[in-house]
Amino acid sequence: MQLEDIRKIWTYKERDVASSIEMWDSMATKFGEFELPSSSNNTLLKLLEENEMLQPEYTVLDVGCGAGKYSLALAKKCQNVVGLDLSSKMIGKAKIKKEEIGIQNAEFHVCNWHEIDLKQMDYMGKFDLVIANMTPGVRNAETFEKLHQASRGYCVLAKPIKRTDPVSDEIRKMLSIERKMETGDKDILYAFTFLWLQGILPKITYEPRIWDNKRTVDEASKLYVNRMKSYRELTSDEEDQIKKYVLLISEDGFVKEKVNTIIATMYWKK
């Protein structure tokens, strides 16, 4: 297998970018409610510290930064952090949190990583550390290669694998949407191979995780409709079918879902 083979088979194109943005915008308020993590209570930050991937003079790029949870935590330990995210509401929350905490060395920008031109942004080999933590921003060979190219030192890619979402899985069956290998599983597999073929030996850690999600009926309806649109186009009847199902399984106006997954964190040095 050659690098070009990976580029051909590791493909992904967002079917409905507007729906994806709407989905992440809808979760911005929840994502913006956080306490800054530290290496004493967070697996990713502990990994960076133990492997000396973060130094006071480093510049960091956080791809798919969300509401800035990790960007702001990293800013306390490095020279400068740039956070990018597709969702303007997520970036808005990150900027608000930045002001609340009083951090000066972090900047946030609305950016679709799938469309970014590294040369135009002057990001080629610019950062000492580049992370893509639990983001759909890196989902094909092109976006992964940009992640790698933006670094002059270390890179980290974290993805949920072996994931089961009971509500989403049931809706997918209901709509006869074929279940395929989850995106995260393929991303880790192809990313590892992409690096291996270049003589790079990435390391991977695994962390079992359970997420107990609780959303209002309206929030859940929007989330699952937009998620299904990432698989294929939906008819208005299918959207109504999803909304009726969400209402059916709700309790006291809320929909609960226990998600089981494993966080695979791959890290390497160029």
PDB file of C-alpha atoms in Angstrom:
ATOM      1  CA  MET A   1       0.000   0.000   0.000  1.00  0.00           C
ATOM      2  CA  GLN A   2       1.198   3.503  -0.864  1.00  0.00           C
ATOM      3  CA  LEU A   3       0.276   6.964   0.423  1.00  0.00           C
ATOM      4  CA  GLU A   4      -1.748   7.575  -2.718  1.00  0.00           C
ATOM      5  CA  ASP A   5      -3.846   4.499  -1.923  1.00  0.00           C
ATOM      6  CA  ILE A   6      -4.750   5.988   1.472  1.00  0.00           C
ATOM      7  CA  ARG A   7      -5.661   9.291  -0.166  1.00  0.00           C
ATOM      8  CA  LYS A   8      -8.016   7.449  -2.532  1.00  0.00           C
ATOM      9  CA  ILE A   9      -9.817   5.312   0.048  1.00  0.00           C
ATOM     10  CA  TRP A  10      -9.882   7.697   3.018  1.00  0.00           C
ATOM     11  CA  THR A  11     -12.520  10.096   1.773  1.00  0.00           C
ATOM     12  CA  TYR A  12     -15.322  12.075   3.344  1.00  0.00           C
ATOM     13  CA  LYS A  13     -17.365  15.031   2.187  1.00  0.00           C
ATOM     14  CA  GLU A  14     -19.928  16.726   4.412  1.00  0.00           C
ATOM     15  CA  ARG A  15     -23.314  16.196   2.802  1.00  0.00           C
ATOM     16  CA  ASP A  16     -25.012  19.122   4.487  1.00  0.00           C
ATOM     17  CA  VAL A  17     -22.604  21.678   5.969  1.00  0.00           C
ATOM     18  CA  ALA A  18     -25.446  23.991   7.062  1.00  0.00           C
ATOM     19  CA  SER A  19     -27.051  21.194   9.107  1.00  0.00           C
ATOM     20  CA  SER A  20     -23.696  20.347  10.660  1.00  0.00           C
ATOM     21  CA  ILE A  21     -23.162  23.960  11.692  1.00  0.00           C
ATOM     22  CA  GLU A  22     -26.695  24.125  13.088  1.00  0.00           C
ATOM     23  CA  MET A  23     -26.091  20.955  15.111  1.00  0.00           C
ATOM     24  CA  TRP A  24     -22.895  22.279  16.702  1.00  0.00           C
ATOM     25  CA  ASP A  25     -24.377  25.744  17.217  1.00  0.00           C
ATOM     26  CA  SER A  26     -27.220  24.108  19.155  1.00  0.00           C
ATOM     27  CA  MET A  27     -24.726  22.553  21.587  1.00  0.00           C
ATOM     28  CA  ALA A  28     -22.632  25.687  22.132  1.00  0.00           C
ATOM     29  CA  THR A  29     -24.313  26.714  25.385  1.00  0.00           C
ATOM     30  CA  LYS A  30     -23.721  23.299  26.955  1.00  0.00           C
ATOM     31  CA  PHE A  31     -20.136  23.131  25.691  1.00  0.00           C
ATOM     32  CA  GLY A  32     -19.457  26.624  27.050  1.00  0.00           C
ATOM     33  CA  GLU A  33     -20.208  25.534  30.613  1.00  0.00           C
ATOM     34  CA  PHE A  34     -16.901  24.123  31.800  1.00  0.00           C
ATOM     35  CA  GLU A  35     -14.134  24.455  34.336  1.00  0.00           C
ATOM     36  CA  LEU A  36     -10.612  24.546  32.954  1.00  0.00           C
ATOM     37  CA  PRO A  37      -9.137  21.030  33.027  1.00  0.00           C
ATOM     38  CA  SER A  38      -5.617  20.293  34.251  1.00  0.00           C
ATOM     39  CA  SER A  39      -3.150  17.424  33.950  1.00  0.00           C
ATOM     40  CA  SER A  40      -4.308  16.182  37.352  1.00  0.00           C
ATOM     41  CA  ASN A  41      -7.884  15.539  36.199  1.00  0.00           C
ATOM     42  CA  ASN A  42      -7.707  15.254  32.400  1.00  0.00           C
ATOM     43  CA  THR A  43      -6.277  12.385  30.367  1.00  0.00           C
ATOM     44  CA  LEU A  44      -5.275  14.445  27.322  1.00  0.00           C
ATOM     45  CA  LEU A  45      -3.445  17.117  29.302  1.00  0.00           C
ATOM     46  CA  LYS A  46      -1.714  14.451  31.375  1.00  0.00           C
ATOM     47  CA  LEU A  47      -0.591  12.740  28.152  1.00  0.00           C
ATOM     48  CA  LEU A  48       0.870  15.993  26.803  1.00  0.00           C
ATOM     49  CA  GLU A  49       2.713  16.665  30.057  1.00  0.00           C
ATOM     50  CA  GLU A  50       4.098  13.152  30.496  1.00  0.00           C
ATOM     51  CA  ASN A  51       5.422  13.083  26.930  1.00  0.00           C
ATOM     52  CA  GLU A  52       6.833  16.629  27.083  1.00  0.00           C
ATOM     53  CA  MET A  53       4.735  17.779  24.141  1.00  0.00           C
ATOM     54  CA  LEU A  54       4.031  21.185  25.640  1.00  0.00           C
ATOM     55  CA  GLN A  55       6.658  23.789  26.570  1.00  0.00           C
ATOM     56  CA  PRO A  56       6.392  27.468  27.676  1.00  0.00           C
ATOM     57  CA  GLU A  57       7.767  28.734  24.340  1.00  0.00           C
ATOM     58  CA  TYR A  58       5.458  26.575  22.174  1.00  0.00           C
ATOM     59  CA  THR A  59       2.722  27.760  19.826  1.00  0.00           C
ATOM     60  CA  VAL A  60      -0.343  25.509  19.607  1.00  0.00           C
ATOM     61  CA  LEU A  61      -3.113  24.988  17.046  1.00  0.00           C
ATOM     62  CA  ASP A  62      -6.390  23.509  18.312  1.00  0.00           C
ATOM     63  CA  VAL A  63      -8.430  22.223  15.361  1.00  0.00           C
ATOM     64  CA  GLY A  64     -12.142  21.941  16.149  1.00  0.00           C
ATOM     65  CA  CYS A  65     -11.665  23.765  19.444  1.00  0.00           C
ATOM     66  CA  GLY A  66     -15.373  23.973  20.286  1.00  0.00           C
ATOM     67  CA  ALA A  67     -15.980  26.413  23.126  1.00  0.00           C
ATOM     68  CA  GLY A  68     -12.265  26.628  23.904  1.00  0.00           C
ATOM     69  CA  LYS A  69     -11.976  24.197  26.818  1.00  0.00           C
ATOM     70  CA  TYR A  70      -8.578  22.813  25.800  1.00  0.00           C
ATOM     71  CA  SER A  71      -7.296  25.922  24.036  1.00  0.00           C
ATOM     72  CA  LEU A  72      -7.658  27.960  27.202  1.00  0.00           C
ATOM     73  CA  ALA A  73      -6.168  25.244  29.398  1.00  0.00           C
ATOM     74  CA  LEU A  74      -3.161  24.967  27.074  1.00  0.00           C
ATOM     75  CA  ALA A  75      -2.747  28.746  26.931  1.00  0.00           C
ATOM     76  CA  LYS A  76      -1.692  28.673  30.572  1.00  0.00           C
ATOM     77  CA  LYS A  77       1.273  26.463  29.663  1.00  0.00           C
ATOM     78  CA  CYS A  78       2.513  27.835  26.326  1.00  0.00           C
ATOM     79  CA  GLN A  79       3.289  31.024  24.434  1.00  0.00           C
ATOM     80  CA  ASN A  80       0.214  31.192  22.198  1.00  0.00           C
ATOM     81  CA  VAL A  81      -2.821  29.143  21.162  1.00  0.00           C
ATOM     82  CA  VAL A  82      -4.976  29.437  18.047  1.00  0.00           C
ATOM     83  CA  GLY A  83      -8.386  27.766  18.210  1.00  0.00           C
ATOM     84  CA  LEU A  84     -10.452  27.071  15.087  1.00  0.00           C
ATOM     85  CA  ASP A  85     -14.018  25.819  14.822  1.00  0.00           C
ATOM     86  CA  LEU A  86     -16.799  25.541  12.258  1.00  0.00           C
ATOM     87  CA  SER A  87     -19.437  26.862  14.652  1.00  0.00           C
ATOM     88  CA  SER A  88     -19.620  30.628  15.158  1.00  0.00           C
ATOM     89  CA  LYS A  89     -21.574  30.093  18.380  1.00  0.00           C
ATOM     90  CA  MET A  90     -18.872  27.803  19.742  1.00  0.00           C
ATOM     91  CA  ILE A  91     -16.242  30.416  18.913  1.00  0.00           C
ATOM     92  CA  GLY A  92     -18.433  33.080  20.537  1.00  0.00           C
ATOM     93  CA  LYS A  93     -18.544  31.037  23.748  1.00  0.00           C
ATOM     94  CA  ALA A  94     -14.759  30.541  23.604  1.00  0.00           C
ATOM     95  CA  LYS A  95     -14.185  34.296  23.344  1.00  0.00           C
ATOM     96  CA  ILE A  96     -16.527  34.966  26.256  1.00  0.00           C
ATOM     97  CA  LYS A  97     -14.767  32.354  28.402  1.00  0.00           C
ATOM     98  CA  LYS A  98     -11.395  33.820  27.441  1.00  0.00           C
ATOM     99  CA  GLU A  99     -12.462  37.217  28.772  1.00  0.00           C
ATOM    100  CA  GLU A 100     -13.971  35.716  31.917  1.00  0.00           C
ATOM    101  CA  ILE A 101     -10.746  33.889  32.755  1.00  0.00           C
ATOM    102  CA  GLY A 102      -8.523  36.771  31.681  1.00  0.00           C
ATOM    103  CA  ILE A 103      -6.322  34.877  29.240  1.00  0.00           C
ATOM    104  CA  GLN A 104      -4.492  37.034  26.695  1.00  0.00           C
ATOM    105  CA  ASN A 105      -2.469  34.521  24.657  1.00  0.00           C
ATOM    106  CA  ALA A 106      -5.329  32.670  22.950  1.00  0.00           C
ATOM    107  CA  GLU A 107      -7.181  33.625  19.784  1.00  0.00           C
ATOM    108  CA  PHE A 108     -10.264  32.053  18.229  1.00  0.00           C
ATOM    109  CA  HIS A 109     -11.498  32.023  14.639  1.00  0.00           C
ATOM    110  CA  VAL A 110     -14.488  30.592  12.782  1.00  0.00           C
ATOM    111  CA  CYS A 111     -12.971  28.214  10.244  1.00  0.00           C
ATOM    112  CA  ASN A 112     -13.966  25.094   8.300  1.00  0.00           C
ATOM    113  CA  TRP A 113     -10.860  22.887   8.459  1.00  0.00           C
ATOM    114  CA  HIS A 114     -12.081  21.008   5.384  1.00  0.00           C
ATOM    115  CA  GLU A 115     -11.763  24.194   3.354  1.00  0.00           C
ATOM    116  CA  ILE A 116      -8.758  25.921   4.921  1.00  0.00           C
ATOM    117  CA  ASP A 117      -5.699  26.691   2.780  1.00  0.00           C
ATOM    118  CA  LEU A 118      -2.628  26.329   5.001  1.00  0.00           C
ATOM    119  CA  LYS A 119      -0.367  28.313   2.708  1.00  0.00           C
ATOM    120  CA  GLN A 120      -2.833  31.169   2.464  1.00  0.00           C
ATOM    121  CA  MET A 121      -3.195  31.239   6.253  1.00  0.00           C
ATOM    122  CA  ASP A 122       0.586  30.915   6.713  1.00  0.00           C
ATOM    123  CA  TYR A 123       0.027  27.804   8.827  1.00  0.00           C
ATOM    124  CA  MET A 124       2.456  25.438   7.058  1.00  0.00           C
ATOM    125  CA  GLY A 125       4.834  24.082   9.700  1.00  0.00           C
ATOM    126  CA  LYS A 126       3.971  26.980  11.975  1.00  0.00           C
ATOM    127  CA  PHE A 127       2.969  25.274  15.226  1.00  0.00           C
ATOM    128  CA  ASP A 128       4.974  23.281  17.756  1.00  0.00           C
ATOM    129  CA  LEU A 129       1.881  21.299  18.708  1.00  0.00           C
ATOM    130  CA  VAL A 130      -1.273  20.666  16.688  1.00  0.00           C
ATOM    131  CA  ILE A 131      -4.234  18.896  18.284  1.00  0.00           C
ATOM    132  CA  ALA A 132      -7.532  17.657  16.900  1.00  0.00           C
ATOM    133  CA  ASN A 133      -9.412  16.403  19.933  1.00  0.00           C
ATOM    134  CA  MET A 134     -12.771  14.721  19.368  1.00  0.00           C
ATOM    135  CA  THR A 135     -13.583  16.790  16.293  1.00  0.00           C
ATOM    136  CA  PRO A 136     -15.183  15.904  12.941  1.00  0.00           C
ATOM    137  CA  GLY A 137     -12.836  18.456  11.400  1.00  0.00           C
ATOM    138  CA  VAL A 138     -10.406  15.638  10.584  1.00  0.00           C
ATOM    139  CA  ARG A 139     -12.286  12.935   8.680  1.00  0.00           C
ATOM    140  CA  ASN A 140     -10.341  12.211   5.511  1.00  0.00           C
ATOM    141  CA  ALA A 141      -6.806  12.035   4.132  1.00  0.00           C
ATOM    142  CA  GLU A 142      -6.805  15.690   3.059  1.00  0.00           C
ATOM    143  CA  THR A 143      -7.809  17.080   6.457  1.00  0.00           C
ATOM    144  CA  PHE A 144      -5.438  14.724   8.276  1.00  0.00           C
ATOM    145  CA  GLU A 145      -2.543  15.673   6.030  1.00  0.00           C
ATOM    146  CA  LYS A 146      -3.204  19.350   6.767  1.00  0.00           C
ATOM    147  CA  LEU A 147      -3.115  18.562  10.484  1.00  0.00           C
ATOM    148  CA  HIS A 148       0.296  16.949   9.996  1.00  0.00           C
ATOM    149  CA  GLN A 149       1.592  19.731   7.742  1.00  0.00           C
ATOM    150  CA  ALA A 150       0.628  22.521  10.157  1.00  0.00           C
ATOM    151  CA  SER A 151       2.996  21.106  12.775  1.00  0.00           C
ATOM    152  CA  ARG A 152       6.749  21.508  13.045  1.00  0.00           C
ATOM    153  CA  GLY A 153       6.858  19.287  16.090  1.00  0.00           C
ATOM    154  CA  TYR A 154       4.076  17.265  17.707  1.00  0.00           C
ATOM    155  CA  CYS A 155       0.564  16.227  16.644  1.00  0.00           C
ATOM    156  CA  VAL A 156      -2.328  14.672  18.553  1.00  0.00           C
ATOM    157  CA  LEU A 157      -5.502  13.156  17.099  1.00  0.00           C
ATOM    158  CA  ALA A 158      -8.214  11.856  19.455  1.00  0.00           C
ATOM    159  CA  LYS A 159     -11.315  10.045  18.191  1.00  0.00           C
ATOM    160  CA  PRO A 160     -14.183   8.042  19.713  1.00  0.00           C
ATOM    161  CA  ILE A 161     -14.067   4.438  18.457  1.00  0.00           C
ATOM    162  CA  LYS A 162     -16.188   1.319  19.018  1.00  0.00           C
ATOM    163  CA  ARG A 163     -19.030   3.741  19.766  1.00  0.00           C
ATOM    164  CA  THR A 164     -22.672   2.894  20.400  1.00  0.00           C
ATOM    165  CA  ASP A 165     -25.371   5.586  20.508  1.00  0.00           C
ATOM    166  CA  PRO A 166     -28.653   3.777  21.347  1.00  0.00           C
ATOM    167  CA  VAL A 167     -31.020   6.533  20.177  1.00  0.00           C
ATOM    168  CA  SER A 168     -29.067   7.393  17.037  1.00  0.00           C
ATOM    169  CA  ASP A 169     -28.646   3.710  16.197  1.00  0.00           C
ATOM    170  CA  GLU A 170     -32.377   3.069  16.539  1.00  0.00           C
ATOM    171  CA  ILE A 171     -33.256   6.073  14.362  1.00  0.00           C
ATOM    172  CA  ARG A 172     -30.791   4.918  11.738  1.00  0.00           C
ATOM    173  CA  LYS A 173     -32.463   1.488  11.667  1.00  0.00           C
ATOM    174  CA  MET A 174     -35.867   3.133  11.493  1.00  0.00           C
ATOM    175  CA  LEU A 175     -34.799   5.063   8.387  1.00  0.00           C
ATOM    176  CA  SER A 176     -33.042   2.039   6.851  1.00  0.00           C
ATOM    177  CA  ILE A 177     -29.704   3.843   6.904  1.00  0.00           C
ATOM    178  CA  GLU A 178     -27.069   1.158   6.656  1.00  0.00           C
ATOM    179  CA  ARG A 179     -24.738   0.911   9.624  1.00  0.00           C
ATOM    180  CA  LYS A 180     -21.145   1.104   8.479  1.00  0.00           C
ATOM    181  CA  MET A 181     -17.836   1.264  10.307  1.00  0.00           C
ATOM    182  CA  GLU A 182     -17.940   4.381  12.434  1.00  0.00           C
ATOM    183  CA  THR A 183     -15.980   7.343  11.135  1.00  0.00           C
ATOM    184  CA  GLY A 184     -13.666   7.431  14.156  1.00  0.00           C
ATOM    185  CA  ASP A 185     -12.632   3.791  13.684  1.00  0.00           C
ATOM    186  CA  LYS A 186     -11.667   4.412  10.061  1.00  0.00           C
ATOM    187  CA  ASP A 187      -9.950   7.694  10.870  1.00  0.00           C
ATOM    188  CA  ILE A 188      -7.609   6.103  13.402  1.00  0.00           C
ATOM    189  CA  LEU A 189      -6.892   3.136  11.121  1.00  0.00           C
ATOM    190  CA  TYR A 190      -6.080   5.253   8.078  1.00  0.00           C
ATOM    191  CA  ALA A 191      -4.195   7.911  10.050  1.00  0.00           C
ATOM    192  CA  PHE A 192      -1.931   5.273  11.578  1.00  0.00           C
ATOM    193  CA  THR A 193      -1.248   3.746   8.163  1.00  0.00           C
ATOM    194  CA  PHE A 194      -0.639   7.169   6.591  1.00  0.00           C
ATOM    195  CA  LEU A 195       2.073   7.913   9.161  1.00  0.00           C
ATOM    196  CA  TRP A 196       3.517   4.399   9.140  1.00  0.00           C
ATOM    197  CA  LEU A 197       4.093   4.590   5.385  1.00  0.00           C
ATOM    198  CA  GLN A 198       6.199   7.715   5.979  1.00  0.00           C
ATOM    199  CA  GLY A 199       8.395   6.016   8.548  1.00  0.00           C
ATOM    200  CA  ILE A 200       6.661   7.665  11.517  1.00  0.00           C
ATOM    201  CA  LEU A 201       5.797   5.445  14.482  1.00  0.00           C
ATOM    202  CA  PRO A 202       2.704   6.918  16.160  1.00  0.00           C
ATOM    203  CA  LYS A 203       1.651   5.852  19.633  1.00  0.00           C
ATOM    204  CA  ILE A 204      -1.969   5.223  20.683  1.00  0.00           C
ATOM    205  CA  THR A 205      -3.691   5.181  24.065  1.00  0.00           C
ATOM    206  CA  TYR A 206      -7.209   3.905  24.753  1.00  0.00           C
ATOM    207  CA  GLU A 207      -9.659   5.145  27.364  1.00  0.00           C
ATOM    208  CA  PRO A 208     -13.155   3.623  27.861  1.00  0.00           C
ATOM    209  CA  ARG A 209     -15.748   6.342  28.317  1.00  0.00           C
ATOM    210  CA  ILE A 210     -19.491   6.532  29.102  1.00  0.00           C
ATOM    211  CA  TRP A 211     -21.448   9.703  28.353  1.00  0.00           C
ATOM    212  CA  ASP A 212     -24.836  10.206  29.993  1.00  0.00           C
ATOM    213  CA  ASN A 213     -26.539  12.692  27.703  1.00  0.00           C
ATOM    214  CA  LYS A 214     -29.734  14.515  28.603  1.00  0.00           C
ATOM    215  CA  ARG A 215     -31.436  16.918  26.184  1.00  0.00           C
ATOM    216  CA  THR A 216     -34.798  18.600  25.845  1.00  0.00           C
ATOM    217  CA  VAL A 217     -37.129  17.166  23.207  1.00  0.00           C
ATOM    218  CA  ASP A 218     -36.465  20.143  20.955  1.00  0.00           C
ATOM    219  CA  GLU A 219     -32.686  19.884  21.350  1.00  0.00           C
ATOM    220  CA  ALA A 220     -32.743  16.142  20.743  1.00  0.00           C
ATOM    221  CA  SER A 221     -34.983  16.456  17.679  1.00  0.00           C
ATOM    222  CA  LYS A 222     -32.652  18.982  16.046  1.00  0.00           C
ATOM    223  CA  LEU A 223     -29.585  16.943  16.935  1.00  0.00           C
ATOM    224  CA  TYR A 224     -30.831  13.641  15.502  1.00  0.00           C
ATOM    225  CA  VAL A 225     -32.310  15.213  12.364  1.00  0.00           C
ATOM    226  CA  ASN A 226     -29.024  16.950  11.612  1.00  0.00           C
ATOM    227  CA  ARG A 227     -27.021  13.838  12.456  1.00  0.00           C
ATOM    228  CA  MET A 228     -29.060  11.721  10.042  1.00  0.00           C
ATOM    229  CA  LYS A 229     -28.579  14.372   7.373  1.00  0.00           C
ATOM    230  CA  SER A 230     -24.856  13.690   7.623  1.00  0.00           C
ATOM    231  CA  TYR A 231     -25.606  10.201   6.256  1.00  0.00           C
ATOM    232  CA  ARG A 232     -28.022  11.188   3.500  1.00  0.00           C
ATOM    233  CA  GLU A 233     -30.766  13.622   2.547  1.00  0.00           C
ATOM    234  CA  LEU A 234     -34.008  13.330   4.497  1.00  0.00           C
ATOM    235  CA  THR A 235     -37.567  13.838   3.330  1.00  0.00           C
ATOM    236  CA  SER A 236     -39.903  16.013   5.371  1.00  0.00           C
ATOM    237  CA  ASP A 237     -41.803  12.859   6.352  1.00  0.00           C
ATOM    238  CA  GLU A 238     -38.592  11.286   7.656  1.00  0.00           C
ATOM    239  CA  GLU A 239     -37.797  14.387   9.685  1.00  0.00           C
ATOM    240  CA  ASP A 240     -41.303  14.208  11.193  1.00  0.00           C
ATOM    241  CA  GLN A 241     -40.753  10.520  11.894  1.00  0.00           C
ATOM    242  CA  ILE A 242     -37.598  11.318  13.871  1.00  0.00           C
ATOM    243  CA  LYS A 243     -39.357  14.050  15.863  1.00  0.00           C
ATOM    244  CA  LYS A 244     -42.260  11.720  16.720  1.00  0.00           C
ATOM    245  CA  TYR A 245     -39.865   9.009  17.854  1.00  0.00           C
ATOM    246  CA  VAL A 246     -37.914  11.461  20.038  1.00  0.00           C
ATOM    247  CA  LEU A 247     -41.157  12.615  21.650  1.00  0.00           C
ATOM    248  CA  LEU A 248     -42.210   8.994  22.186  1.00  0.00           C
ATOM    249  CA  ILE A 249     -39.063   8.049  24.117  1.00  0.00           C
ATOM    250  CA  SER A 250     -38.899  11.275  26.122  1.00  0.00           C
ATOM    251  CA  GLU A 251     -39.552  11.436  29.849  1.00  0.00           C
ATOM    252  CA  ASP A 252     -40.738  14.639  31.474  1.00  0.00           C
ATOM    253  CA  GLY A 253     -39.700  16.606  28.407  1.00  0.00           C
ATOM    254  CA  PHE A 254     -36.167  15.164  28.193  1.00  0.00           C
ATOM    255  CA  VAL A 255     -34.436  12.504  26.127  1.00  0.00           C
ATOM    256  CA  LYS A 256     -31.692  10.490  27.801  1.00  0.00           C
ATOM    257  CA  GLU A 257     -28.989   8.501  26.016  1.00  0.00           C
ATOM    258  CA  LYS A 258     -26.085   6.505  27.446  1.00  0.00           C
ATOM    259  CA  VAL A 259     -23.245   6.486  24.918  1.00  0.00           C
ATOM    260  CA  ASN A 260     -20.493   3.891  25.270  1.00  0.00           C
ATOM    261  CA  THR A 261     -17.206   4.499  23.482  1.00  0.00           C
ATOM    262  CA  ILE A 262     -13.427   4.267  23.688  1.00  0.00           C
ATOM    263  CA  ILE A 263     -11.295   7.360  23.161  1.00  0.00           C
ATOM    264  CA  ALA A 264      -8.322   6.489  20.954  1.00  0.00           C
ATOM    265  CA  THR A 265      -5.618   9.154  21.219  1.00  0.00           C
ATOM    266  CA  MET A 266      -2.847   8.991  18.642  1.00  0.00           C
ATOM    267  CA  TYR A 267       0.258  11.134  19.039  1.00  0.00           C
ATOM    268  CA  TRP A 268       3.493  11.474  17.114  1.00  0.00           C
ATOM    269  CA  LYS A 269       6.467  13.714  16.374  1.00  0.00           C
ATOM    270  CA  LYS A 270       7.375  14.799  12.855  1.00  0.00           C
TER     271      LYS A 270
END
